[in-house]
Coordinates of C-alpha atoms and ligand atoms in Angstrom, one line a residue:
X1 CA 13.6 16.3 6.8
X2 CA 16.8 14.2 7.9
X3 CA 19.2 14.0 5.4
X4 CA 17.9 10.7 4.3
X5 CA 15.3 12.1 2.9
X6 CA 12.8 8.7 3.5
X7 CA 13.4 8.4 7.4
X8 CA 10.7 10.7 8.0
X9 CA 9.3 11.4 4.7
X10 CA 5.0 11.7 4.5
X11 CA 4.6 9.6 1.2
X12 CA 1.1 10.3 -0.6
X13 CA 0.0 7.0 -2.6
X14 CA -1.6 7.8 -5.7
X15 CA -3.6 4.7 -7.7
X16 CA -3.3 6.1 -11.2
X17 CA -6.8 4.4 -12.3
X18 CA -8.5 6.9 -10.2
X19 CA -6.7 10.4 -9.6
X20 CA -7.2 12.4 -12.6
X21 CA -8.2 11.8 -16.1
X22 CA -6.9 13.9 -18.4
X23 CA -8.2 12.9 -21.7
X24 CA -11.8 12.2 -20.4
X25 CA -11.9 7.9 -21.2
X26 CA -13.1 7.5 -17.4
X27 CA -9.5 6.2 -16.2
X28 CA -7.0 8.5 -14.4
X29 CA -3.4 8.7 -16.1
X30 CA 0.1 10.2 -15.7
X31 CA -0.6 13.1 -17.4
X32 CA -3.5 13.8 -15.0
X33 CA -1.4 13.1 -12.3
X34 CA 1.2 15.7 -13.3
X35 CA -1.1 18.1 -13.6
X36 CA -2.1 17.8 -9.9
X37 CA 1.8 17.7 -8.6
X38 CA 0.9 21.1 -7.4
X39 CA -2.1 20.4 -5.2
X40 CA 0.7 17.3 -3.5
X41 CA 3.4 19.8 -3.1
X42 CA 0.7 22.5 -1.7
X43 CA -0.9 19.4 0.4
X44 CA 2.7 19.2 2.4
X45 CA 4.1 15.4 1.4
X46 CA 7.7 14.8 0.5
X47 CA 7.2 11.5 -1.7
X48 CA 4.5 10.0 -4.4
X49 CA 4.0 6.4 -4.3
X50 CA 2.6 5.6 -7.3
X51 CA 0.6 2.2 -8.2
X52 CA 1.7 0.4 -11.1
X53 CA 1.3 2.3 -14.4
X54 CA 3.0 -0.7 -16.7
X55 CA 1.4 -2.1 -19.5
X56 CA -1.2 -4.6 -18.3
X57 CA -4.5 -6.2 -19.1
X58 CA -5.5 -4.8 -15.8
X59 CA -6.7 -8.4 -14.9
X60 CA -5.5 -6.5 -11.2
X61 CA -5.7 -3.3 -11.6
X62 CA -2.5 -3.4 -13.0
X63 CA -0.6 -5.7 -10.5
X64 CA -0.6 -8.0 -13.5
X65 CA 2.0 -6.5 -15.7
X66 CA 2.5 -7.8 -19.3
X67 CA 5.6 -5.5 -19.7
X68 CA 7.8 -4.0 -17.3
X69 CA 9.7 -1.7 -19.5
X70 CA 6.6 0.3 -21.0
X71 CA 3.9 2.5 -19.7
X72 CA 0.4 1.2 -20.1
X73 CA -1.4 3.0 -23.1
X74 CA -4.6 3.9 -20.7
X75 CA -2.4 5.8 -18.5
X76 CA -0.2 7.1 -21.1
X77 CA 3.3 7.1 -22.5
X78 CA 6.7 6.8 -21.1
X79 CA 7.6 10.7 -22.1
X80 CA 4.8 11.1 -20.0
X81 CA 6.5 9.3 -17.0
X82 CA 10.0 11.0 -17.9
X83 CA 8.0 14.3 -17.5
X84 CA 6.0 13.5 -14.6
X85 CA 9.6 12.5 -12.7
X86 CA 10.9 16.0 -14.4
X87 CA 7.9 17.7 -12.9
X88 CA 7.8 16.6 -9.2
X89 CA 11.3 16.9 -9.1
X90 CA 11.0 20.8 -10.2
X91 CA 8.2 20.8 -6.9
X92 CA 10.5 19.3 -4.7
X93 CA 8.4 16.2 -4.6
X94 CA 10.2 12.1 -4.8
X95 CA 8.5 9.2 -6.8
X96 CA 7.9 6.0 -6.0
X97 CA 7.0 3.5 -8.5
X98 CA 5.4 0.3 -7.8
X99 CA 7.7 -3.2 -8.9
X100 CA 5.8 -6.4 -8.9
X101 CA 8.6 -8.8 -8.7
X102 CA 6.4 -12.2 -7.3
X103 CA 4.2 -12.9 -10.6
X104 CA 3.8 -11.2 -13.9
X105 CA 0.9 -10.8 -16.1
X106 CA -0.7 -14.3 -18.4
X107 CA -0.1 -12.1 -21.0
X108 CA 4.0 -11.6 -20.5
X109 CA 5.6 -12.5 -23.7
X110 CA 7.6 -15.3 -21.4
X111 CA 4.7 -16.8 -19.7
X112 CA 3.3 -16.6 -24.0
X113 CA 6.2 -18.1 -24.9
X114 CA 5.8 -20.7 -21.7
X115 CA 2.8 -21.5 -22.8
X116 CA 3.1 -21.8 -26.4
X117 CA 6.4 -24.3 -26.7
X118 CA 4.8 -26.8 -24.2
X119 CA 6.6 -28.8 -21.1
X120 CA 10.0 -28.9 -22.8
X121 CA 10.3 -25.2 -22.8
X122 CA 13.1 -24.1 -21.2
X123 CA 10.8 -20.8 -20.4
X124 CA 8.6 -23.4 -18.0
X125 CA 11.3 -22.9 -15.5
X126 CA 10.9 -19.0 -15.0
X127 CA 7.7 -19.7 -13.5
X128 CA 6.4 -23.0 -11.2
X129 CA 5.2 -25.4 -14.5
X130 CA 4.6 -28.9 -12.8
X131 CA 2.3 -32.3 -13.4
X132 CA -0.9 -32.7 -11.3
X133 CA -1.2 -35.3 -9.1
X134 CA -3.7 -38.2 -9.3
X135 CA -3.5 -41.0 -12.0
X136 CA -4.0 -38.3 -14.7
X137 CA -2.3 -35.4 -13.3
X138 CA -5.8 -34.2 -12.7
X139 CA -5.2 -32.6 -9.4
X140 CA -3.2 -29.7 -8.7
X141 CA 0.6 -30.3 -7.9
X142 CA -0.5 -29.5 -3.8
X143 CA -3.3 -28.2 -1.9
X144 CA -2.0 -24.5 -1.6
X145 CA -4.9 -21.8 -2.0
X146 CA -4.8 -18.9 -4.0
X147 CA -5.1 -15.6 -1.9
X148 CA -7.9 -14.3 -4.3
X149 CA -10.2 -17.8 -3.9
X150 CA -10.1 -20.7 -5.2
X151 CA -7.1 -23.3 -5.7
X152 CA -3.2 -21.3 -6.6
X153 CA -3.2 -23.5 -9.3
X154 CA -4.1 -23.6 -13.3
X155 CA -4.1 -26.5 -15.4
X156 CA -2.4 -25.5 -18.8
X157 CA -5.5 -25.6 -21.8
X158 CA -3.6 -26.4 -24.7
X159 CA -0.7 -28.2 -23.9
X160 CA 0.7 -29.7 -27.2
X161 CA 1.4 -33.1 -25.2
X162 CA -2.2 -33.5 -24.7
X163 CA -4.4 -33.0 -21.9
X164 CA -3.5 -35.9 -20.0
X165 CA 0.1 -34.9 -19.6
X166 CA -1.0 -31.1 -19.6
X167 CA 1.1 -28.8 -16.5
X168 CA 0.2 -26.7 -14.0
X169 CA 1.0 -23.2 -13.1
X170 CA 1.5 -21.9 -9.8
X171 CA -0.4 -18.9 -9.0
X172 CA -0.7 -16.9 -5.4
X173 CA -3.3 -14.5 -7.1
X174 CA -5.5 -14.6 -10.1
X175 CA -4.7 -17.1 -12.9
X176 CA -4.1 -14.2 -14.7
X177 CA -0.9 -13.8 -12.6
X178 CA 1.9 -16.9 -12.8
X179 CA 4.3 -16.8 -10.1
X180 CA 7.6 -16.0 -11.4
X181 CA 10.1 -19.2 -10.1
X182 CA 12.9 -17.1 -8.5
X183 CA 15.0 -20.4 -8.2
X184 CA 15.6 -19.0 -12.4
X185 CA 19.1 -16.8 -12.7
X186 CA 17.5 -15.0 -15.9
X187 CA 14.5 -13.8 -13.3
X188 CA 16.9 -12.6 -11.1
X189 CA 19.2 -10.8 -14.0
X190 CA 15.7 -9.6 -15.4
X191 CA 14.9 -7.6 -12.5
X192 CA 18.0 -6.2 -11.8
X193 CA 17.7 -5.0 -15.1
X194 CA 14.1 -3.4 -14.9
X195 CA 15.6 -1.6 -11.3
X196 CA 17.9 -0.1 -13.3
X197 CA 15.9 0.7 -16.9
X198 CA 13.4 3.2 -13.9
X199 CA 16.4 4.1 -11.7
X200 CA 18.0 5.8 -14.9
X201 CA 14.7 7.5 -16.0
X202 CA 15.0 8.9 -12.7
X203 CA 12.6 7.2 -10.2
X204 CA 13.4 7.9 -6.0
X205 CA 12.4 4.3 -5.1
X206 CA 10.5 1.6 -5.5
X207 CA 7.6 0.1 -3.6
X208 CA 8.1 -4.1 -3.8
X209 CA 4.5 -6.0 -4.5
X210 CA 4.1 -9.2 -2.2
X211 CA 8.1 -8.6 -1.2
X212 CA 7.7 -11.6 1.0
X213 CA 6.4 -14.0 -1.5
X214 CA 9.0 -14.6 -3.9
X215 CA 10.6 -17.7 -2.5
X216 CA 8.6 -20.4 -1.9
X217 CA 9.9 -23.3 0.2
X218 CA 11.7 -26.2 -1.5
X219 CA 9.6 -28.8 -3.2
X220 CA 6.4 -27.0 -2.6
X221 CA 5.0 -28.7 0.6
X222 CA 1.4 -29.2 0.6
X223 CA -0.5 -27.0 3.9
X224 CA -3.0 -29.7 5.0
X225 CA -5.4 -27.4 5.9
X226 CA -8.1 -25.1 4.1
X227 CA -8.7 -21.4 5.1
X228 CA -5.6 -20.7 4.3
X229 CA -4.8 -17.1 4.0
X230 CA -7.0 -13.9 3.6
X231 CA -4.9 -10.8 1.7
X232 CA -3.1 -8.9 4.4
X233 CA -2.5 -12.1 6.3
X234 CA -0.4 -12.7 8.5
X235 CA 0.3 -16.9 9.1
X236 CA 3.2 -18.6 8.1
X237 CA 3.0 -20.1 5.0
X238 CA 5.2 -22.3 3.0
X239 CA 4.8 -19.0 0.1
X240 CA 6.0 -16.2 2.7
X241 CA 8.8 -15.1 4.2
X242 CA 10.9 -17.5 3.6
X243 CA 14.6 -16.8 4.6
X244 CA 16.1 -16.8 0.9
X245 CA 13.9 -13.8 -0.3
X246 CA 16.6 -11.7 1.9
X247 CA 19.1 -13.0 -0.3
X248 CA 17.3 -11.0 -3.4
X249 CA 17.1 -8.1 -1.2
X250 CA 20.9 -7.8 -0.3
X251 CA 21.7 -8.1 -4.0
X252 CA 19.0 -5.1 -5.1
X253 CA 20.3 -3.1 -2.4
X254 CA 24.2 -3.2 -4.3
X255 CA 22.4 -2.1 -7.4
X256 CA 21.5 1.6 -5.6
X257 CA 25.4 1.9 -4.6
X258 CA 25.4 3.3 -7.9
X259 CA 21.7 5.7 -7.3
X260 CA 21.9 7.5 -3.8
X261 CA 18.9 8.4 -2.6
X262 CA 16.9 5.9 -3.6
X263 CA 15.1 3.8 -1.6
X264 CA 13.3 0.2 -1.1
X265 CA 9.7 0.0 0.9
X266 CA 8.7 -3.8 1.2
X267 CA 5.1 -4.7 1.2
X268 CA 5.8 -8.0 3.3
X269 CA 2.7 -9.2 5.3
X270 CA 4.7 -11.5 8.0
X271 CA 3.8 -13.2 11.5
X272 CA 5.3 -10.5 13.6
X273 CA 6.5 -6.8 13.4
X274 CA 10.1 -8.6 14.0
X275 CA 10.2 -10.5 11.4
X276 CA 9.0 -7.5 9.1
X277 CA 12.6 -6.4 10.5
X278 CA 14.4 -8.7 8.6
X279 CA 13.8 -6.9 5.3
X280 CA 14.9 -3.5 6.3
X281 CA 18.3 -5.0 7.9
X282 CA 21.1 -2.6 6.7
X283 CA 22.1 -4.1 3.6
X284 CA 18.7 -4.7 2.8
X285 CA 15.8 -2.4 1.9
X286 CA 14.7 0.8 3.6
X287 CA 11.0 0.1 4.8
X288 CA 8.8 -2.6 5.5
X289 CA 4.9 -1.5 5.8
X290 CA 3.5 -1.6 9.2
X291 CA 0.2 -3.5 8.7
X292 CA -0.4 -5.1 12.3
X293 CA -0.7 -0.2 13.0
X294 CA -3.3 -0.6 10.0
X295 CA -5.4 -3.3 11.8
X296 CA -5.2 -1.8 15.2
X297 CA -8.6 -1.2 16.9
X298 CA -9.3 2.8 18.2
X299 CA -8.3 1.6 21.7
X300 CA -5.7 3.6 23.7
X301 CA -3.9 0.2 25.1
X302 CA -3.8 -1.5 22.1
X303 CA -2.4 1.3 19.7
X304 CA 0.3 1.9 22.2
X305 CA 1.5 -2.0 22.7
X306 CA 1.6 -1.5 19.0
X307 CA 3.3 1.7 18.7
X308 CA 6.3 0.6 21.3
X309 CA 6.4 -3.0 19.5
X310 CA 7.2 -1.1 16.0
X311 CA 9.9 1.1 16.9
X312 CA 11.2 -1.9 19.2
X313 CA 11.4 -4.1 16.1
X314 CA 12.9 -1.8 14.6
X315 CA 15.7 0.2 16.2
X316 CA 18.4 -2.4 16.3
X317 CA 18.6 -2.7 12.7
X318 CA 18.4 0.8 12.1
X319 CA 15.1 1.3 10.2
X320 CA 12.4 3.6 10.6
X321 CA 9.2 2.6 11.7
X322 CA 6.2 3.5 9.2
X323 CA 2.6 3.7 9.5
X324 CA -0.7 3.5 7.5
X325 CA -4.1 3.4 7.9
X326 CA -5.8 3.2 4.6
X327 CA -4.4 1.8 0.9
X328 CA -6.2 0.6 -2.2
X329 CA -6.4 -3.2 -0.4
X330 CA -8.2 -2.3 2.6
X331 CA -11.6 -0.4 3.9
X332 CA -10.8 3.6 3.9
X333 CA -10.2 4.5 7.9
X334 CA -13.0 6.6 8.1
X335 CA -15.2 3.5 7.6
X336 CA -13.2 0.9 9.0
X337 CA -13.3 3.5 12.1
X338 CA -17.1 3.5 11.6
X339 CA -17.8 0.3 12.6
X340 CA -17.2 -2.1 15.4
X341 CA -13.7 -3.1 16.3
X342 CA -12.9 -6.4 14.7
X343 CA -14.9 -5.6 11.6
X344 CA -11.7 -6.5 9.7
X345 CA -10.3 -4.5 6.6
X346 CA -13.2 -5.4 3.9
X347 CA -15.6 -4.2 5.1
X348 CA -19.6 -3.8 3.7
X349 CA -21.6 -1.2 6.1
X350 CA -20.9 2.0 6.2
X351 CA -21.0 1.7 10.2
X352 CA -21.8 5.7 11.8
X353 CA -19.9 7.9 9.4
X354 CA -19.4 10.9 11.4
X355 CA -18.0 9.0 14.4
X356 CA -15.7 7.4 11.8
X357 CA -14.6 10.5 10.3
X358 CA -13.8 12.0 13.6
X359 CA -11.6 9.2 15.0
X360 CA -10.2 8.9 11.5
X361 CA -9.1 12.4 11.5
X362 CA -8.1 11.9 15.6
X363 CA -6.0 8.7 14.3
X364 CA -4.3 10.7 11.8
X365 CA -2.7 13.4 13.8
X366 CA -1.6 10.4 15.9
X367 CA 0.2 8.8 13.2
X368 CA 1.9 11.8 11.8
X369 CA 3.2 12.6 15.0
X370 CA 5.2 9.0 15.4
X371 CA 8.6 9.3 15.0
X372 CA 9.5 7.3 11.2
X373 CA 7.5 7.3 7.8
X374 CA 3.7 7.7 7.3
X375 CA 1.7 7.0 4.2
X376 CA -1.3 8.9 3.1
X377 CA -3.4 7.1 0.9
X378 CA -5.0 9.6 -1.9
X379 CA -8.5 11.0 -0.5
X380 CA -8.0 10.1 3.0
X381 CA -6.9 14.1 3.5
X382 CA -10.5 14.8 2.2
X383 CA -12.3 12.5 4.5
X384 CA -13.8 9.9 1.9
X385 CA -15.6 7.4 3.4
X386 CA -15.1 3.4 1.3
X387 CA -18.2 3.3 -1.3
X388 CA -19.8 0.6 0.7
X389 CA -22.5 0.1 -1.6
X390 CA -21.6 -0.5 -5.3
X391 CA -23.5 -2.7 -7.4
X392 CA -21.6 -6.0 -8.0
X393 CA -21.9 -5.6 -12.0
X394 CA -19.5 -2.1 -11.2
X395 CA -17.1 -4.4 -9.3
X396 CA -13.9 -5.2 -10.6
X397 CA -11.6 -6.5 -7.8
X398 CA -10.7 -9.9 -9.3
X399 CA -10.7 -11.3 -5.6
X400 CA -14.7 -10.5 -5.6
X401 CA -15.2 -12.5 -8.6
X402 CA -13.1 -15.8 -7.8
X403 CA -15.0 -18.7 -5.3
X404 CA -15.6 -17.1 -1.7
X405 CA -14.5 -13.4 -2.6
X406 CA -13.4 -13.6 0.4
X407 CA -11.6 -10.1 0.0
X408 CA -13.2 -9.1 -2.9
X409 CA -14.4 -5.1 -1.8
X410 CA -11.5 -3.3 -2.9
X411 CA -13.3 -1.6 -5.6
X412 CA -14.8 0.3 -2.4
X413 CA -11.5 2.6 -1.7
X414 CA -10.8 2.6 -5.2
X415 CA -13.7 5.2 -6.1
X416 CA -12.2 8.5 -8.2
X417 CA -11.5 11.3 -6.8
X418 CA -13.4 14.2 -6.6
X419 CA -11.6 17.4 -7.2
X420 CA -14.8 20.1 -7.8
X421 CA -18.3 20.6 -6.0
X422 CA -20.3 19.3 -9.5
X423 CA -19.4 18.9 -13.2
X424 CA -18.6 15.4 -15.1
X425 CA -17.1 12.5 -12.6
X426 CA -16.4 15.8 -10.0
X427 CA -13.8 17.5 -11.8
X428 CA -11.6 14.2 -12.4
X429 CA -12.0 14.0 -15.7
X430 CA -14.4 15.1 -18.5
X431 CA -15.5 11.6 -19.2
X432 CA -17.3 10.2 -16.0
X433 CA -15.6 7.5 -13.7
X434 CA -14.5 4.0 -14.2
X435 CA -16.8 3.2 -10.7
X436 CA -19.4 5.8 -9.7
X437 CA -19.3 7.8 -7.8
X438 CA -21.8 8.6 -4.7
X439 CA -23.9 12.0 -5.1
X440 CA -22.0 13.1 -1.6
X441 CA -18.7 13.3 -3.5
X442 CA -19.5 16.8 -4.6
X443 CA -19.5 18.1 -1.4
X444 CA -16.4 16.1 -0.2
X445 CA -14.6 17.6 -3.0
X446 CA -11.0 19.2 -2.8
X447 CA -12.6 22.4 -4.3
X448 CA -15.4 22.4 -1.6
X449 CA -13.4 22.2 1.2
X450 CA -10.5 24.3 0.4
X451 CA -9.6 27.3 2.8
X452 CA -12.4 26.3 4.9
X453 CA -11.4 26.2 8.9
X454 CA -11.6 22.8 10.1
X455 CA -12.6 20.8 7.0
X456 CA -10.1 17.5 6.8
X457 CA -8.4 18.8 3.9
X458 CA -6.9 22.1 6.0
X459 CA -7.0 19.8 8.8
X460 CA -4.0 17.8 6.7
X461 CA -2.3 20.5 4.7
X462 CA -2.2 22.1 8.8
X463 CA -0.7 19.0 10.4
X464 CA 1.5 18.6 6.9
X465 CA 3.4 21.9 7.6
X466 CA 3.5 21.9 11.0
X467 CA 5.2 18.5 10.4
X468 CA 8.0 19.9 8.5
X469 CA 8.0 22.8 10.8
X470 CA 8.4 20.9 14.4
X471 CA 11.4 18.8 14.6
X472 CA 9.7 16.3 17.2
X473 CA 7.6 15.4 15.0
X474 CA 8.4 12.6 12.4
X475 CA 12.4 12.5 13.8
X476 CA 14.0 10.2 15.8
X477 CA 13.1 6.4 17.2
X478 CA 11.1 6.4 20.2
X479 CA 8.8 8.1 22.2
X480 CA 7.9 9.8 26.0
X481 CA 4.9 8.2 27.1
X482 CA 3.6 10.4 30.0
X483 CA 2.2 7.7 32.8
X484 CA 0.1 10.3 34.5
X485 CA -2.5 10.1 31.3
X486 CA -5.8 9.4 32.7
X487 CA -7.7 5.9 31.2
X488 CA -8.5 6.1 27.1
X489 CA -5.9 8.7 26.6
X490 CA -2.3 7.9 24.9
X491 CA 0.4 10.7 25.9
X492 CA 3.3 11.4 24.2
X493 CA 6.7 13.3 24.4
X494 CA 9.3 13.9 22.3
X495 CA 11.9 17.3 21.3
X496 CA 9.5 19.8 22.6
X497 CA 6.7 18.5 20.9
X498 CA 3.3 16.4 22.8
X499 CA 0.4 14.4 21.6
X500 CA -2.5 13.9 23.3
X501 CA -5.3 11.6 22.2
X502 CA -8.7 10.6 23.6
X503 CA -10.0 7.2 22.0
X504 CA -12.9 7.3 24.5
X505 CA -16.3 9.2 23.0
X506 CA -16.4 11.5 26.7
X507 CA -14.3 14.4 27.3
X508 CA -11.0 14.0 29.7
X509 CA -9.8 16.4 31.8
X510 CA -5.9 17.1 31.2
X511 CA -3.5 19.5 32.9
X512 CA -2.5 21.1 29.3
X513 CA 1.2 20.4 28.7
X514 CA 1.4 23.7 26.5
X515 CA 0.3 26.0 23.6
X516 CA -2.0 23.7 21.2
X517 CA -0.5 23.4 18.0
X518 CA -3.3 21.5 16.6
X519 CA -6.5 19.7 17.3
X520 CA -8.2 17.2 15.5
X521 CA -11.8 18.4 16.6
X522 CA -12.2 22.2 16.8
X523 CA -10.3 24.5 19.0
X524 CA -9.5 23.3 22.7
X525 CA -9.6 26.3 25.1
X526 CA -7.3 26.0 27.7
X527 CA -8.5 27.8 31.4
X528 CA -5.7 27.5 34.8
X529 CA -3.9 25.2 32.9
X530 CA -6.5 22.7 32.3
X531 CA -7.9 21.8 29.2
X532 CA -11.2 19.2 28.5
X533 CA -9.6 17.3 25.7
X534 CA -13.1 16.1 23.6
X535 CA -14.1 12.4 22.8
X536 CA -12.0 11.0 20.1
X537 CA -9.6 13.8 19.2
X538 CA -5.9 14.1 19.0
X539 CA -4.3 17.7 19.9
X540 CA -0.8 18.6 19.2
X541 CA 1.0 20.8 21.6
X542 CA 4.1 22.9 21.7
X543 CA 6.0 22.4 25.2
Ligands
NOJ1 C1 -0.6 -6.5 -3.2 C2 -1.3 -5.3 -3.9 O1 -1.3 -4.2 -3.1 C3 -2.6 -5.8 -4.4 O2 -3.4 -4.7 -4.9 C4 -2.5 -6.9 -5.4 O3 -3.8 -7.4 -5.7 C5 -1.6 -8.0 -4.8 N1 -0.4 -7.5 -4.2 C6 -1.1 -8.9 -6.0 O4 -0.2 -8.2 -6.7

């Protein structure tokens, strides 16, 4: 690893919810998680990203958070989040905590207090509080939608006033979640303070929730149009990436002058990979997530105009690229991968699994040999397909519940993990599983495919330490493509490393570059020089 640490750091998201239970109530928790530190450090990754933990009412799984400052009681206690930060530490491992600066939970005690002292409050103004339109204020204050369905806005219930002068409150996601109004100095001085309450306690960084979202444009300007956004979007919006959230980010980035080695990673869905550059500008934040890799088809042509427009974007300001395939918002890759290109990232088949899991496993050793920052997203190193099939009464993705759903299948990649071959929920806790969990988990299990050659898990912990092992891999800002590679197959070069992949399902004849490090599908002979690389498979060579 570089010096700074994050450049080229693997970073293993973990959704607390559903990693490991240790006090058997069906819903995974920080001590859980602490206990498995080992199996992270022995897995190969530098960093744990972990989804928020605060106190919530878990109207989103937690991105609804009713106090910043305090851990929630289902996932434990902040000694245990001073000891999980001790613990990874000892490993050698950096945390990542979640922040969820764009909206806070109904429940807050300001949004309470909002509520409770009526349109005169002076709390009204940390959050968007305005009349309807129409002759009774009975339509919302303008037509924007709310990402999760249905219309951004809420009419207050009780307003002292009465109903016909009763508010609204701004929204992007579920009612349960009021935007905060950034235009407010004591929301600004609030989150500085939070940044530094978790930087003292000893946190390596902070992952920002809907970092392009928290300055809306002035006066609120109606769209015109429905079909506005689906999560993960990408159109310009009058919510989004506005120019004064950079403003925020300059001022966050003084406060780790005083923290080195912490870092910043935006979640910031924007129009193009260029403007995701703007948030990682040098006095700015670290990373920006590289969605647009995320949604890119298996398709040779495509995944490189992708690859060369990342690390374009970014190498005049500085930053690393990153890349992702799977997260808890979108279909697992080994079943996004499993069904035809376009499918989109919620998706409801489970499409042909084992083609999936092969290119998934193929589009892996691709990614972790870009030069920058990959994320892992917890049971993609065992191969989980998304639980395409839950029964909707299971379901809790708020999104699935509100008007069209239109993204509503979270709860798919959200499944627990499964740590052993059998036993209660699969060895993640002793309790079952807040979502059940398929009868093929057992078999999927970290216990059942330990030390055995070729399963996905050695397949990761392999590619993980030949990682840290092979300096052109993960370093630097660019890549070698070789232009002799035949049709379907991406070529790569860089500090005596090479990558080969074959997105086409027939083998392709290649004069082998060198010794195989690695292959994504069984071993790859190599006879005169000439190797058959097979059908969706990445192979890693030493020149
Ligand atoms: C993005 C998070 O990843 C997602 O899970 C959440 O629902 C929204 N932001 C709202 O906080």
């Amino acid at each position: 690893m570089s010096t700074e640490w994050w450049r080229d750091a693997v970073i293993y998201q973990v959704y607390p919810r559903s990693f490991a239970d240790s006090d058997g109530d069906g819903t995974g928790d920080l001590p859980g998680i602490r206990s498995r530190l080992p199996y992270l450090r022995d897995l190969g990754v530098d960093a744990v990203w972990l989804s928020p933990f605060y106190a919530s009412p878990q109207a989103d799984g937690g991105y609804d958070v009713s106090d910043y400052r305090a851990v929630d009681p289902r996932y434990g206690t902040l000694d245990d989040a001073r000891a999980l930060i001790t613990s990874a530490h000892e490993l050698g491992l950096k945390i990542i905590a979640d922040i969820v600066p764009n909206h806070s939970s109904d429940q807050h005690v300001w949004f309470q207090q909002a509520l409770a002292e009526g349109p005169d409050s002076p709390m009204r103004s940390r959050y968007h509080f305005l009349p309807g339109r129409g002759e009774n204020g009975e339509e919302p204050p303008n037509d924007w939608d709310s990402i999760f369905g249905g219309p951004a806005w809420t009419r207050v219930p009780d307003d002292p006033e009465g109903r016909e002068n009763a508010q609204w409150y701004l929204h992007l996601f579920a009612p349960e979640q009021p935007d905060f109004n950034w235009n407010s100095p004591e929301v600004h001085a609030e989150f500085l303070d939070i940044l530094r309450f978790w930087l003292d306690l000893g946190i390596d960084g902070f992952r920002i929730d809907v970092a392009h979202g928290l300055v809306k444009a002035e006066g609120l300007p109606s769209i015109g149009h429905a079909e506005q956004l689906h999560l993960l979007g990408n159109d310009v919006m009058p919510f989004f990436d506005q120019d004064g959230v950079h403003e925020i980010y300059r001022t966050w980035r003084r406060v780790l002058a005083d923290y080195p080695d912490r870092i910043f990673v935006a979640e910031a869905w924007t129009p193009t990979v260029a403007r995701s550059a703007n948030y990682v500008r040098p006095d700015e934040l670290h990373q920006a997530f590289n969605f647009e890799y995320l949604d890119t088809a298996w398709d040779a042509s495509a995944l490189r105009k992708v690859i060369d427009s990342s690390l374009d974007a970014m190498r005049p300001v500085g930053a690393p690229a990153t890349w992702v395939l799977s997260n808890h918002d979108v279909t697992r890759h080994a079943t996004r991968f499993a069904n035809p290109p376009g499918s989109g990232t919620q998706i409801r088949t489970p499409g042909d699994r084992e083609l999936g899991l092969r290119r998934a496993r193929a589009a892996t050793l691709l990614m972790l040999a870009l030069p920058g920052s990959a994320y892992v997203y917890q049971g993609e190193e065992l191969g989980l397909p998304d639980v395409t099939d839950l029964p909707d009464e299971v379901r809790q993705d708020p999104s699935f519940h509100r008007a069209s759903g239109q993204d509503g299948f979270r709860d798919g990649c959200r499944v627990p993990l499964p740590w052993t071959r059998s036993g209660s929920s699969y060895g993640f806790g002793d309790g079952g599983s807040w979502l059940p969990q398929p009868s093929s988990w057992g078999e999927l299990s970290v216990e059942a495919q330990t030390g055995i050659s070729g399963s996905t898990l050695e397949l990761y912990r392999s590619a993980l330490n030949i990682r840290r092992e092979v300096p052109g891999l993960g370093a630097g800002d660019a890549v070698t493509w070789h232009d002799e590679a035949p049709a379907g197959v991406l070529w790569f070069e860089r500090d005596g490393f090479a990558c080969t992949v074959n997105t086409t399902k027939e083998p392709v004849r290649i004069a082998a570059p060198g010794r195989v490090l690695l292959s994504s599908s069984g071993t790859l002979p190599v006879t005169d020089g000439s190797a058959d690389l097979p059908g969706d498979t990445t192979v890693w060579w030493e020149l």
